[in-house]
Amino acid sequence: MLYRISCTEMDALFAALSETKTVYLPADREDGQASFVKWTEGTALSNRLNTVRSAKDFFFPQIQPLARFRREGQKIEITDLREESEDFVIFGARACDVRSFEILDRVFLADPVDTSYQTRREHAAIVTMACARPEETCFCTAFDIDPAKPADGDVRAYIADGYCYLEPLTEKGETLLAGAGECLEESDGAAVEAEAGRIRAILEKLPLASLKPADNREKELDVFNSPKWEEMASHCLGCGACTFVCPTCQCFDINDFDSGHGIERYRCWDSCMYHDFTLMASGTPRLTQKERFRQRFMHKLVYYPIRYDGVFSCVGCGRCLRKCPINMNIVKVMKELTGVRPAGAGEEA
Amino acid sequence: MSVMEKTAAARQAEWKPKIIAFCCNWCSYGGADLAGTNRLSYPANVKIIRVPCSCRVNPMFILRAFQKGADGVIVCGCHPGDCHYSTGNYHARRRMTMLFSMLSFLGVESARTRVEWVSAAEGARFKAVMDSFVEDITRLGPNERLEDLRCKEN
Amino acid sequence: MQKIGVFVCWCGTNIASTVDVKAVAEAAKSVPGVVFSTDYQYMCSEAGQNLIKDSVLTYGLTHVVVCSCSPRMHEATFRKAVASIGMNPYMLEVANIREQCSWVHKDKEVGTEKAIALMKAAVAKAMLNTPLTAGSTPVTKRALVIGGGIAGMQTALDIADAGFQVDIVETKPTIGGKMAQLDKTFPTLDCSSCIVTPKMVEVGQHPNITIYAYSEVTEVKGFVGQFTVTIKRKARYVDESKCTGCGACIEKCPMKKVPDEWNMNLNNRKAIYIPFAQAVPKIATIDPAYCLKLNTGKCGVCSKVCGTNAINYEAKDEYLEVGYGAIVAATGYEMIDVSKYDEYAYSNSPDVVTALEYERLMSAAGPTGGHLVRPSDGKEPKTIVFIQCVGSRETEDSCHGGKPYCSKVCCMYTAKHAILTKDHYPDTDIYVFYIDVRTPGKLFDEFYRRAVEQYNVHYIKGAVGKVTPNAETGKLDVQAADLLLMEQLQIEADMVVLAAALEPHRSARPLATMLTAPMDTNDFFTEAHAKLRPVESATAGIYLSGFCQGPKDIPETVSQAGAAAAKVIGLLSKNELVGNPCVAHSDEWMCNGCSQCENVCPYGAITYEEKEFRMPDRTTKIRRVASVNPAVCQGCGACTVTCPSGAMDLRGFTNQEIMAEVDALCL
Amino acid sequence: MASVYQVTKEEIEAISGVNPLKCMRCGRCTATCPSFDNMEYHPHQFVAMVERGEIEKLVRSASVFKCMSCMACLERCPRQVQPAKLIEAVRLAVIRKQEANHLRPDDLPALVDEDLPQQAIVSAYRKFTK
Amino acid sequence: MQRELINRARELLADGTVDRVLGWQAGQFAYDITPAVFTDAGELEAHFVYNEFCADNLSKYLIKESEKEGKVLAFLKPCDTYSFNQLVTEHRIRREHVYVIGVESYGKADVEKLRARGISGITGVETVSGMLKVHTMYGDESVPLNEVMLDRCLTCKSKKHVVYDELIGEDGDVVADSGRFDMVEKLERMTAKERFSFWQGELSRCIRCNACRNVCPACTCENCVFDNPGSGLQNRAARDNFEEKLFHIIRAYHVAGRCTDCGECSRVCPEHIPLHLLNRKFIKDFNELYGPFQAGEVSGQMSPMCAYTETADPEASVVRKGGAE
């Protein structure tokens, strides 16, 4: 089934959805970028390709309080601060971001299940928006994501001919659209097919269209020992910009804060680019930036695929290409690592 | 929402300013002692922290005080020219001026922070300074622009 | 694991009347870390101290918090008490619940609540206290006195008499300083050289004193107890060990036209010279600026006449490096250059003289043999005008920009000059133009009144506006104002004497830089405390003697010289210096060597070194890191704040300790 | 009696930029003043009078116009009090308060002392015609 | 310009003056420039680039590079030379290990500004007489360079190289009327409440990625207080509004008097927070309260944060005269 609604009437759709659920959607900001905001009357859907921060925030927020410890005399009172999520809608996430949820799921929903992640995942309905205007930094196709006809999410959406077309992909999606009430009208698929075709034509012309990640699962050590890391990492500043805008980075740290009234335990994103990442009593296992840099890309391109049947922990959204202060990014790494030869071979070249 | 408002209102009602005073060991702490010796009363919400010199006061102590619930922070040292370490208060003066200016730039009320010079002989001045500072802070109300809500809960 | 004991003092009713001490002790029991708490009437009494000591032993306390009066009162008492049973004294904290609580609050509930907060803050700090031990450094038992005037000589003698070695460095060829140039001293009119020359001899002969005359300090390294000083011994071209001071060379020296600075350039001396007959050491010196042999290569007369072969034209400056435990600055003063006061015609007429020149004109050892005559024509002056405050008490922004301070001795020496002149030449007319006559001092005002009443010196409240040499009469036309009579006066004077301002010797400023000793804008050394430590510099191990610290007369200088000596003796009598353990220290792993701390340290206690570090990745790396000399650091903490990485911290007042107090007090 | 000029001490200080409190009564200004004999009040008295607020006496005194503005007092003053500026300020204040009624050249002979140096007369003209 | 730089670098490598060259390396697109060290002519010819997107301030890399044996050639733009001097002042760069070539720069383009204009799918950029000709997948666009320059370049304080061993291109002058304090002044004129909400809005976007800190040539601590568990400030992410402010206040405070106003912090902020305003506020205060001071202008000068005057310094209450609450 395919529905549509005039782009001028989107507010009605959001209003209808908001009756039962909180609706989040990308909205333009003054600085020319977009971020997810909670819909309120008048909030317009952004046309920008992507938000600054990825949509992973909805399930894996940067900061999440876990527990509170209070001391009363000799007793310690513990309060669980994790909250049950309410139903919400992510409207207009891109195919790359939506694919990233799958990558996070493998980690957070595996045993032991991260219940707080789980409850958020369960309460979310996702509307995936096809990419009308892919950009030069896009390389999701390298990971078999189709932004012309998004396969992930509960609803697939297009904006074309002044209409927003909505196609439920799951039961949850159907229920969601059913809840939208009368503002939707049924439509045939002609416009959508045309739009998908138009997008595919663009995708073929993307500068990174031919990029393909090398399957280096068999060459783990060779890649690890590649001399190229040294050079690639040599100017890395060790900031966490790439990891924090990345939809698939999933590392976190757990900290305690002493408020004076008690201890609040929270978890927050961590970055493998930081020198004190996985700091232990014996010090850090990765002493130089080269090792930290390598860790990040080994994880995304080798370790994760080894563990999860060849799936890469990257969705090609291009955020790190835009945000790295020195423009060193996963694409450059992927290019360097294609055709890594076993150590010892081809030294003379 | 209404619960939050209520707590805020309740907080406001029973609010008493919390004031942290950093006093240098050689002059202002002595001045505070003299105020005591002379039984010059000032509000009890002023709590004094002894530091060797006003130049020991790190901006992060001040920010920490605000985070942990202080409504006003005052730094007291020897009068210019009288520093036990000869130049400490000159350094303190610049550092605090710059810090306070930055806080004000970020929109924090500038009356929440102060530097005063109080000698060990100025018990009366110590009292007067504290009285006036407490009055200023009371007028401003609770520190909300530099608060950490986690530390405010009870 | 900390085991803290809290001891709440009643201080009789001083605390107990406004603070519920039992409640404070009770509240302490629920504070984490506290294993014992109690209260007592007088914690500072012997019984109270014993209570603390016994409890420490009984409960195995690691830290003690005493809630009592101000730490300025009894912190030392309690620290001593716990130290007596082997606890590190810095494990004790005092919560000030008297001066800062019970005495300033009336309501008992309020007082108790605050006392509990203060107790908690003290406990929070105590939790983090670590044992501190003061470091010690050995003391080099030798003192350096810079300046060989009366200040330096007296300091040196007093130190030497106490049995310590002292070196005097004097830039001039002889010690004696300005006092040796004076004729008489006020208000007793003793002969100045009669009292100073025996001192010079005493210094010269003292077995513990070494005089480095005609020498300068060029570099100072080290710190209190451990200074290393480079002394430049300027070439005299005369072998000190051979010269007997016979004076034959001086007699034969053909270069006669050298201005004699000893006589304020009022006459000439030879190119080889001994400043004056009683000079110590009495050794001839060749003036390299005028010596014909040194400048033209022709002459060599002195060498020929010298019986001991002491002349050496090839001599070079020599540098000595000597270790000292203490350094005394006694650099003295000089008169300002008065030529910029063109209204007084100092540059236009030889009969306008400064007070020091007048002193030489009066002196029996001076250029005129003590016969007061006008430098211009050698006639005895009949009318003399003394002008006070020339260059003193002037603001910086005034046209001449003189000294803002009062030079202190001018009023008195002018009275002396007037009296001596009248004594010798009773028919002289003397006018003294003053702004104020300042005579605080024993027998000072009496002396001044004697000048007025007994000698009929005309003291006029007013000023001289202009001195004009009159070519016709050969006199000086002085235009002045008498403010009391509201008249303008015209005086035909034979001489005009300027009481020029005295300023610290020009060598003081560079010396202060070498010593890292603070100075004020007038180039006076700053004392460590204006009232309580007037003879010490803020820089440890540097002492101040005489005019270099501020204007003073001879007896004041001598007293201060003795006081400085006493301080030096106190220092040198120690075998080692035990420092204050509350000093800054730098975490070398965090330091990045930026030098900001070095810039703010008032004591020069921070130095940088290039050190080799073994890095976590097993490489070695040379890093520039700060290092604090605990013997020099006084513990102000200026460096800790300027350090962006927090590598610098202050023992006893660490960042964590202070923040723990903040946290506790903000609750 | 209320002053016809209504000049205050503060005005004089503001016009001249002089702080009379800086004066230490040394008298160098008076000692150096070439117009001393022609003046009722002398430079250091000017300073003292302004300090005490006795402006009335000053503005009524002919001394104000006897100053030659030679600036010697300024040059000699050890504390940068600048008596000449003070005198100039009083003069200015007088002229300003007289508004249109400035002294005319015709009025001058009556005021000018025979012994007054030419310089004083010239400088007086300059001041009157401001 | 790029040709000249490559040629000169090749010469200096060839005659042994330098062993390495620190410069900019071309990326996949016109704008994704990466700092890089080149060791031979081949690398230079293949990868070295100097264009309107070479914004990176290379001086910070010289800390590491100058520790190594041999001499490194560094290309520094006018603003970079200030940072270089400052780092030499702080003994972080071994001057004798660096050969500085000052390169002319009249402002660098900001690709984020092109994107903000809706120009996307950028495949190539050319500069033709002050115009940026942008080739995109969706057609070509032409934009005046000075409309899409980095903010820091629009308010450039100086086009003068304050240190160099040689210069390629022209040396400019200190810009007297840069207007760089205009925005600070605008904020100063607001009420405290308005300023508060302005900064609340800006700083709440902070993701604490530390890009601003790590790119900053003044932030060269071995271990930042925010990473140090012993400092009492250690903090990974802002859990509370307070912590957002704390980080940025302390960051700005720690570089006050040392910050040369190179603008890298704002350039790299993924959230476009105008962090340089905090630094400029300090610079403006220094200038106004303690006399004109430009960090890095001369090597060896003392930061006004470390200096003082006994009588001329205003009391801290001067802050209160600064406008409405």
mmCIF file with all atom_site columns, C-alpha atoms in Angstrom, chain A residues 63 198 202 212 215:
data_model
loop_
_atom_site.group_PDB
_atom_site.id
_atom_site.type_symbol
_atom_site.label_atom_id
_atom_site.label_alt_id
_atom_site.label_comp_id
_atom_site.label_asym_id
_atom_site.label_entity_id
_atom_site.label_seq_id
_atom_site.pdbx_PDB_ins_code
_atom_site.Cartn_x
_atom_site.Cartn_y
_atom_site.Cartn_z
_atom_site.occupancy
_atom_site.B_iso_or_equiv
_atom_site.pdbx_formal_charge
_atom_site.auth_seq_id
_atom_site.auth_comp_id
_atom_site.auth_asym_id
_atom_site.auth_atom_id
_atom_site.pdbx_PDB_model_num
ATOM 1 C CA . ILE A 1 63  ? 24.598 10.596 28.225  1.00 0.00 ? 63  ILE A CA 1
ATOM 2 C CA . ARG A 1 198 ? 16.095 9.399  -10.826 1.00 0.00 ? 198 ARG A CA 1
ATOM 3 C CA . ILE A 1 202 ? 22.535 10.118 -9.545  1.00 0.00 ? 202 ILE A CA 1
ATOM 4 C CA . LYS A 1 212 ? 33.995 -1.132 -2.244  1.00 0.00 ? 212 LYS A CA 1
ATOM 5 C CA . ASP A 1 215 ? 36.914 -8.143 2.761   1.00 0.00 ? 215 ASP A CA 1
#
